[in-house]
mmCIF file of C-alpha atoms and ligand atoms in Angstrom:
data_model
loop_
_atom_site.group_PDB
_atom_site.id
_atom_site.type_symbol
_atom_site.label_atom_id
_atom_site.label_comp_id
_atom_site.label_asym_id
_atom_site.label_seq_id
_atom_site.Cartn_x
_atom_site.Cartn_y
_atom_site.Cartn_z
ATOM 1 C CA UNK A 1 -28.380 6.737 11.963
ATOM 2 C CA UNK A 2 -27.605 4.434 14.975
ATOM 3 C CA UNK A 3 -28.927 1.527 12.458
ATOM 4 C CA UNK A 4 -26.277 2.031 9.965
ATOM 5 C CA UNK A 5 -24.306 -0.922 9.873
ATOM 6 C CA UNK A 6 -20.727 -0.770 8.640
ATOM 7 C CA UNK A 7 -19.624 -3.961 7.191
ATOM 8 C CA UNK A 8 -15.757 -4.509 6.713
ATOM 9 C CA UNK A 9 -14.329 -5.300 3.688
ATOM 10 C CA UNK A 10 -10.785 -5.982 1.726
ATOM 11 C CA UNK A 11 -8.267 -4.742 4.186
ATOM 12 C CA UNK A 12 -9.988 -0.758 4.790
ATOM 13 C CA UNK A 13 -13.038 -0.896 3.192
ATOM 14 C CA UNK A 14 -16.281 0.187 4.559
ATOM 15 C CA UNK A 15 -19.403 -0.983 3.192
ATOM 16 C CA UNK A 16 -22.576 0.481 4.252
ATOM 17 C CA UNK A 17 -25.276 -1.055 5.208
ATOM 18 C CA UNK A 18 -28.678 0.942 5.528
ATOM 19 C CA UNK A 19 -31.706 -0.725 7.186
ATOM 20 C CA UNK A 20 -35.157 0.124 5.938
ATOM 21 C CA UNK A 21 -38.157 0.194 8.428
ATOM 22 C CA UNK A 22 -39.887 -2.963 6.608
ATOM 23 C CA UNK A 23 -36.966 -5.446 6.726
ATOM 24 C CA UNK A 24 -35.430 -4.924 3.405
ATOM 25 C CA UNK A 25 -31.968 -2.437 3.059
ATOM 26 C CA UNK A 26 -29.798 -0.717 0.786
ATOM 27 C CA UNK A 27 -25.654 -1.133 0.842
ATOM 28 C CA UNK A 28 -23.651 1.833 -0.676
ATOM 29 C CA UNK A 29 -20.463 0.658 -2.721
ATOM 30 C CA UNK A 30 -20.137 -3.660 -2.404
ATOM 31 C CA UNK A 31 -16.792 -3.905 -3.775
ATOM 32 C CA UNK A 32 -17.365 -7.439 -2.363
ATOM 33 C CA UNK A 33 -20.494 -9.337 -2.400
ATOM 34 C CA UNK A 34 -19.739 -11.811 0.274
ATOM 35 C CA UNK A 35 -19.629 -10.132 3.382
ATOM 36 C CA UNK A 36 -22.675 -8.465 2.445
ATOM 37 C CA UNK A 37 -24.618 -11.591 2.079
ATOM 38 C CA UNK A 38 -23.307 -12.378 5.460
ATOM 39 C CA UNK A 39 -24.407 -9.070 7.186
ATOM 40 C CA UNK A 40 -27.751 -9.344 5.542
ATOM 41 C CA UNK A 41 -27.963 -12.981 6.883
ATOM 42 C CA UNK A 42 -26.874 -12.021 10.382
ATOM 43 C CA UNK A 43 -29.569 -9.159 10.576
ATOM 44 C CA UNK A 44 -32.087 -10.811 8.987
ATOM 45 C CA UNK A 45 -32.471 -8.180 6.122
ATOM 46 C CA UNK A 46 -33.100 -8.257 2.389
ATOM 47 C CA UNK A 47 -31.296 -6.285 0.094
ATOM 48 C CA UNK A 48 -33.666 -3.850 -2.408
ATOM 49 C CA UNK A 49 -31.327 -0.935 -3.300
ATOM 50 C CA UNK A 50 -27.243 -0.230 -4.123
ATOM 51 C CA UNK A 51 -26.051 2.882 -3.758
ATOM 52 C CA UNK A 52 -22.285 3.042 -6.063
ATOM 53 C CA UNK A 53 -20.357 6.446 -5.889
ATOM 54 C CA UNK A 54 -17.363 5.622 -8.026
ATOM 55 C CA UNK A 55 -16.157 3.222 -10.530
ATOM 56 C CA UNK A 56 -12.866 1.731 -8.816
ATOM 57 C CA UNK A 57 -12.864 -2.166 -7.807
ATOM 58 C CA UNK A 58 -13.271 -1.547 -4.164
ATOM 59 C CA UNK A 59 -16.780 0.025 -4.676
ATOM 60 C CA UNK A 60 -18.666 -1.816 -7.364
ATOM 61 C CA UNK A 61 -16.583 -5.535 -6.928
ATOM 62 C CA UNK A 62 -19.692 -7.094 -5.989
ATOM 63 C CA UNK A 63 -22.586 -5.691 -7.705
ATOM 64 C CA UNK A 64 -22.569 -8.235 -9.840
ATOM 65 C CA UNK A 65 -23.019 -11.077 -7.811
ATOM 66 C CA UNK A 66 -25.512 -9.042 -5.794
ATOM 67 C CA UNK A 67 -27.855 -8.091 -8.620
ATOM 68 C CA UNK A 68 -28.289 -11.820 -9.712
ATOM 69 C CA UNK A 69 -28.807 -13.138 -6.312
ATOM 70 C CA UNK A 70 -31.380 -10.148 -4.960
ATOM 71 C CA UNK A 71 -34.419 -7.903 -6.859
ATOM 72 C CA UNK A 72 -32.718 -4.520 -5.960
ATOM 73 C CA UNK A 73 -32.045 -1.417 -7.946
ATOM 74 C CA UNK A 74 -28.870 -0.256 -8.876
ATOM 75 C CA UNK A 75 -28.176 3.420 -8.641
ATOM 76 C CA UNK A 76 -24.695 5.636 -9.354
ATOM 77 C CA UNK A 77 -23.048 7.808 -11.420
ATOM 78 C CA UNK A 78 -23.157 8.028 -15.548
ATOM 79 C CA UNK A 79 -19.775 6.030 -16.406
ATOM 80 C CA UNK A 80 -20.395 3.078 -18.484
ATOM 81 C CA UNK A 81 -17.308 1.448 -17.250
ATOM 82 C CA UNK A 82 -19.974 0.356 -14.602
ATOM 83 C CA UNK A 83 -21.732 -2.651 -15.622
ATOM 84 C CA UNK A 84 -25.123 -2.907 -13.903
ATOM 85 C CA UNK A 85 -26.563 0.633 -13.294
ATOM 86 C CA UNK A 86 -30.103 0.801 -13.355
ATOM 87 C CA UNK A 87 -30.704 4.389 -12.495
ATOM 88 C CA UNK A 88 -27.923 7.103 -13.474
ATOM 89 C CA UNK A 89 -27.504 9.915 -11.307
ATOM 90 C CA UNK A 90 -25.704 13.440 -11.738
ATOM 91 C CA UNK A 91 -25.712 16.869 -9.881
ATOM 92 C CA UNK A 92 -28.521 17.795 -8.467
ATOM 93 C CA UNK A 93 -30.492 14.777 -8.633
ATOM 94 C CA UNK A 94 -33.093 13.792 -5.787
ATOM 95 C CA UNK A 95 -33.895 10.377 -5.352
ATOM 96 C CA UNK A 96 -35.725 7.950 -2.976
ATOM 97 C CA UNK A 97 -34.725 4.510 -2.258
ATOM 98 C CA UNK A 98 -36.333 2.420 0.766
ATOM 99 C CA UNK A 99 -36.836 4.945 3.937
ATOM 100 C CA UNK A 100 -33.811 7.396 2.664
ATOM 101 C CA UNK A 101 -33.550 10.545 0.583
ATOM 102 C CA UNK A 102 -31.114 11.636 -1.347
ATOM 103 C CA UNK A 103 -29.533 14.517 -2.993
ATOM 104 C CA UNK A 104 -26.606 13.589 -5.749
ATOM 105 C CA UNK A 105 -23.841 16.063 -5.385
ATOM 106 C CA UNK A 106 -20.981 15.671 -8.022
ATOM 107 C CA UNK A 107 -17.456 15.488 -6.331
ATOM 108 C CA UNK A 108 -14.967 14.796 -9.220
ATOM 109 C CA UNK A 109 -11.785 14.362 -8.422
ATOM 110 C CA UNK A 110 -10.742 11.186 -7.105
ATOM 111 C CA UNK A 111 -12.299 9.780 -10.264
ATOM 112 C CA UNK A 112 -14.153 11.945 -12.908
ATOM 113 C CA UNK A 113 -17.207 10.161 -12.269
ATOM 114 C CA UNK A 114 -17.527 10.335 -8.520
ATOM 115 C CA UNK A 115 -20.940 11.403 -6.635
ATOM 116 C CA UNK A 116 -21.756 11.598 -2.987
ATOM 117 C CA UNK A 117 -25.443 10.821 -1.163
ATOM 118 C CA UNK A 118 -26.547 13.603 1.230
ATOM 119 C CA UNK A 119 -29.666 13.505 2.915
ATOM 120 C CA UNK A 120 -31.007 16.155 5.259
ATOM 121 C CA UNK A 121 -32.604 15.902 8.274
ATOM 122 C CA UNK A 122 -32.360 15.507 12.301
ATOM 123 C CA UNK A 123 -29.308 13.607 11.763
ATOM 124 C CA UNK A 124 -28.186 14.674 8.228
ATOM 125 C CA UNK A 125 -26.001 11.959 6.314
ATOM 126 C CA UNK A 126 -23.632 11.820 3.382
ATOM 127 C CA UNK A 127 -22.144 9.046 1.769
ATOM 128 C CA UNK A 128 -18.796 10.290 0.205
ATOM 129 C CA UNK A 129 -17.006 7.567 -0.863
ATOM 130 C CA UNK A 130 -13.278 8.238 -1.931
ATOM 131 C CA UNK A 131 -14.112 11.862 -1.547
ATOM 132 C CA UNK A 132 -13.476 12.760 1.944
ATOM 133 C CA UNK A 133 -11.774 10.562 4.446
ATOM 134 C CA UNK A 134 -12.051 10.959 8.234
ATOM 135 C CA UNK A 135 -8.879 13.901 8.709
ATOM 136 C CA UNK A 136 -8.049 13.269 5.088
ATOM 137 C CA UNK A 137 -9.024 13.276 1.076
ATOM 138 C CA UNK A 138 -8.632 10.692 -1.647
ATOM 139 C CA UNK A 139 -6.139 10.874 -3.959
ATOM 140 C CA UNK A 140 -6.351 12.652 -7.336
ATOM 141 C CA UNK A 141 -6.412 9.909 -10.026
ATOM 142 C CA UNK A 142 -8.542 11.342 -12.456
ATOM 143 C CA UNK A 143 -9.272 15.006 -11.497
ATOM 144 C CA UNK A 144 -7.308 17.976 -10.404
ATOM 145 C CA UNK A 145 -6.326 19.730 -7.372
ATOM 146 C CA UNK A 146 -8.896 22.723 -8.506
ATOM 147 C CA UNK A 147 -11.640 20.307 -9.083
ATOM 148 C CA UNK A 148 -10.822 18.092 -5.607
ATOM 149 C CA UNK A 149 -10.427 21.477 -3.596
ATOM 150 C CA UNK A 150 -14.213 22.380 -5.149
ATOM 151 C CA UNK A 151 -15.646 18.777 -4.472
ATOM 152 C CA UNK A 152 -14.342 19.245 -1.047
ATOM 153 C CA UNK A 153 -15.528 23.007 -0.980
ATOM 154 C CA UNK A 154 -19.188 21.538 -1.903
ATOM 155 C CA UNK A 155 -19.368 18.852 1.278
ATOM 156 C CA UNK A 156 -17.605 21.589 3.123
ATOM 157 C CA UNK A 157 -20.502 23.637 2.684
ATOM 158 C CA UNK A 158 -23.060 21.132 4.376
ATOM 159 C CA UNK A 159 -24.434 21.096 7.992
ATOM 160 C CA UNK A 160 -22.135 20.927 10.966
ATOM 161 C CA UNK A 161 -23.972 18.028 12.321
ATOM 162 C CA UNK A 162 -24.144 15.825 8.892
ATOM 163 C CA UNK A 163 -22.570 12.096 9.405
ATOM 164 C CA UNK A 164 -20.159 11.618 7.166
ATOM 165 C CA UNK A 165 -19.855 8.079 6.106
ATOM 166 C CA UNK A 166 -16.429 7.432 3.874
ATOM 167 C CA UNK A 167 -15.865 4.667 2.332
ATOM 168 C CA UNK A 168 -11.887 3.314 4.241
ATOM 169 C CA UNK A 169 -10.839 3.137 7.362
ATOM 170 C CA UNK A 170 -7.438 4.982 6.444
ATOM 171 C CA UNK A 171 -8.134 7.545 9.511
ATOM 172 C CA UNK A 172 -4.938 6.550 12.046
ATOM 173 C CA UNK A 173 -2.467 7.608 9.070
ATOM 174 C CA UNK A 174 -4.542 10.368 8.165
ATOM 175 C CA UNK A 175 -4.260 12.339 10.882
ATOM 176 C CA UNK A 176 -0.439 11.287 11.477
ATOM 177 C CA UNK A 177 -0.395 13.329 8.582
ATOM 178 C CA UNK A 178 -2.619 16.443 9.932
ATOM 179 C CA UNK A 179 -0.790 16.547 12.763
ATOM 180 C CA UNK A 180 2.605 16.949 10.579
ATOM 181 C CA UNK A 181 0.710 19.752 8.461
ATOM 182 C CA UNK A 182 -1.031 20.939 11.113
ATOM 183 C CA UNK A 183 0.842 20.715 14.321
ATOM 184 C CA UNK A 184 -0.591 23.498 16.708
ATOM 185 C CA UNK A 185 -4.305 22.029 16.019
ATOM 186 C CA UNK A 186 -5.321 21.196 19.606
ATOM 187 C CA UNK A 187 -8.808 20.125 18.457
ATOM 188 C CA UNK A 188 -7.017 17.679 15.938
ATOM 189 C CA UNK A 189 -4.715 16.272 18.968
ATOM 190 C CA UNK A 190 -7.612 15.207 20.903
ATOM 191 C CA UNK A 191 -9.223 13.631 17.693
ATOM 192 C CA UNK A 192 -6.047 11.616 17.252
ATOM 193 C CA UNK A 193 -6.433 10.236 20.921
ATOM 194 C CA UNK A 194 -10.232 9.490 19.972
ATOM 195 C CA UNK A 195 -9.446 8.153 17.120
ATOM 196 C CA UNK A 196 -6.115 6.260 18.820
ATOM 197 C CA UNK A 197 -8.542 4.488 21.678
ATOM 198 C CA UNK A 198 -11.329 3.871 19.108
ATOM 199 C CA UNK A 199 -8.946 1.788 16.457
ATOM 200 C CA UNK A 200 -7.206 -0.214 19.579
ATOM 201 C CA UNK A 201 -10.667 -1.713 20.497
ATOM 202 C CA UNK A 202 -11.168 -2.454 17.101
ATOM 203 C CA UNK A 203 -14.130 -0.268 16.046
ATOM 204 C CA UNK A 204 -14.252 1.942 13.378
ATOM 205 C CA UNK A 205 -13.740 5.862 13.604
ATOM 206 C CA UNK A 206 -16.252 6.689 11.150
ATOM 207 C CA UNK A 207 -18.902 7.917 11.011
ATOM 208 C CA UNK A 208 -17.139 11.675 11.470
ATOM 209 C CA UNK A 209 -19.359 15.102 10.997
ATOM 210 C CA UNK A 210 -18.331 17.833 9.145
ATOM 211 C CA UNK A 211 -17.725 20.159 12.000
ATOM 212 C CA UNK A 212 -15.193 17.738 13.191
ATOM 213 C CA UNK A 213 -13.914 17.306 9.618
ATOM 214 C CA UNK A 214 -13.551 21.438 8.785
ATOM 215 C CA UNK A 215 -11.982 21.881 12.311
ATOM 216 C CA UNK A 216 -9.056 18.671 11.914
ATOM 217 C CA UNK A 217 -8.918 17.679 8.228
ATOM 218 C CA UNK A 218 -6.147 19.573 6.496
ATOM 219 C CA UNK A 219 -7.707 18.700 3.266
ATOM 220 C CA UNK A 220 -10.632 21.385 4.265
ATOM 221 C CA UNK A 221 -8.493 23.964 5.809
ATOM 222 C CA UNK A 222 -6.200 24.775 3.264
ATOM 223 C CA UNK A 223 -7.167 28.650 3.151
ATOM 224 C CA UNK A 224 -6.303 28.570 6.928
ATOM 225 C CA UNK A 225 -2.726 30.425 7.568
ATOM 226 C CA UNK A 226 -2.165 27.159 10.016
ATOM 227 C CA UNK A 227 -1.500 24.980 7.469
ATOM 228 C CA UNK A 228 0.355 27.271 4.938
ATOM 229 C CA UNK A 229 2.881 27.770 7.820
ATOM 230 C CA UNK A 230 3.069 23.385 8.405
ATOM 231 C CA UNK A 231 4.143 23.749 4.173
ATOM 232 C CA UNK A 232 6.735 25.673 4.994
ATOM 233 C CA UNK A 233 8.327 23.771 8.171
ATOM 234 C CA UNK A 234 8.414 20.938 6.029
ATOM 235 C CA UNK A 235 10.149 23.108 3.478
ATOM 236 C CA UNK A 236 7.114 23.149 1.165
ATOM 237 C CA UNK A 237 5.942 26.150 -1.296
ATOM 238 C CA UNK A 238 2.330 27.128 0.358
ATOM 239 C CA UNK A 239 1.382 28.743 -2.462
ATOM 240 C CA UNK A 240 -0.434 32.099 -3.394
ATOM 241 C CA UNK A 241 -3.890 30.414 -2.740
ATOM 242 C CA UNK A 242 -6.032 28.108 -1.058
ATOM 243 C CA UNK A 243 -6.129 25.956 -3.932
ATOM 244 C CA UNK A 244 -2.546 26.226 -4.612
ATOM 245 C CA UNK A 245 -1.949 25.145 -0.684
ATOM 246 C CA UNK A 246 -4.048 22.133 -0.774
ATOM 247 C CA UNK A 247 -2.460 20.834 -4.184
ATOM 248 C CA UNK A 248 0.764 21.210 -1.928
ATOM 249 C CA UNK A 249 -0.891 19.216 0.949
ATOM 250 C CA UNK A 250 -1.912 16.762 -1.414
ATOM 251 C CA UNK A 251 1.291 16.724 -3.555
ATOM 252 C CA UNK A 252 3.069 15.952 0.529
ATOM 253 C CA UNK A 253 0.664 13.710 1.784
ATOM 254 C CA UNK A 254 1.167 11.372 -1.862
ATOM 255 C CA UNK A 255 4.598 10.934 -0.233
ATOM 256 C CA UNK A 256 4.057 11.000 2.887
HETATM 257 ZN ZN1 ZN B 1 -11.606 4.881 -5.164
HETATM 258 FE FE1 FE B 2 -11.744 2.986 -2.492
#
């Protein structure tokens, strides 16, 4: 895991670069195919596999230009808005590409055709795109609350330990956020600090883990009383249900 490389892009992006053991790698979601040619370049790697998770720009911007210029296989979600997908995945679906393993777990929400990469192991890993942010969510363009809080319920449900790798640095003014939602959190105060010191030296705060995530991101703890108490400080309807409170969260944190 210590080899993944994250390459910045656009303003927050993260694009990820995976090293395999033989000198060739994969990238999950190019939305730009430039500083991906220069990462390769500067680590001497060539580029076999791309990993897409979602249709949007930001993710899929440079496929294109990669796909001419290098033999690698595409691989990502059924939506043939996506020019360029070799192999389609869906729910369920294993697949091997260079040294990695994957499972394809659907996460609509964000977009209807979103998936995430999850591979077990020592270290596990996911790759979650737009899905879940480091002490946040993505927005709901295409989906529903129900169908976000169940994506989210899904990753949720994986190890403690797994590395989650999201796809934007948007972690400072998510957990400005928590911390409004979430105020007594102590675990998510010292995160902030983390985070704080991390962003100041100019590195990134990802990759998070899922034990961090369920114990800081209001996003996942929407069935906790914590948070349906935050609602109502802020003069907010917490609603009967966890899925009614995080459609609240996520209603707030759209204005925010
Ligand atoms: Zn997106
Ligand atoms: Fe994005």
């Amino acid at each position: 895991m210590s080899s993944i490389i994250a390459i910045p892009a656009f303003s927050d992006n993260y694009i990820w670069l995976l090293p395999n053991g033989d000198g060739s790698a994969l990238v999950v979601d190019p939305g730009d195919a430039a500083p991906v040619e220069a990462a390769l370049q500067e680590q001497g790697l060539t580029l076999d596999g791309i990993l897409i998770t979602h249709h949007h720009f930001d993710h899929v911007g440079g496929l294109k230009a990669l796909k001419e210029k290098h033999a690698c296989v595409v691989y990502g979600p059924v939506n043939p808005a996506i020019e360029g997908i070799d192999r389609e995945l869906g729910s369920g679906d294993r697949v091997t590409v260079g040294d990695y393993h994957f499972e394809v777990i659907s996460v609509p929400g964000h977009t209807l055709d979103h998936i995430a990469y999850f591979q077990a192991g020592d270290v596990p890993l996911l790759f979650c795109g737009d899905t879940l942010f480091a002490g946040g969510c993505g927005r709901i363009f295409e989906g529903t609350p129900a169908m976000m809080h169940e994506s989210l319920s899904r990753l949720a449900a994986l190890p403690a330990d797994t590395a989650v790798f999201c796809a934007h640095e948007y972690t400072l003014a998510n957990l400005t956020f928590a911390r409004a939602a979430d105020p007594d959190n102590e675990e998510l105060k010292a995160r902030e600090t983390r985070a704080k010191a991390l962003r100041s030296e100019g590195m990134p705060t990802i990759p998070s883990t899922i034990s961090l995530e369920k114990a800081t991101n209001p996003f996942l703890r929407s069935a906790e009383s914590g948070l349906a108490e935050g609602l109502e400080a802020a003069g907010r309807d917490p609603g009967a249900t966890p899925v009614e409170c995080f459609a609240e969260l996520r209603a707030w944190k759209d204005q925010f």
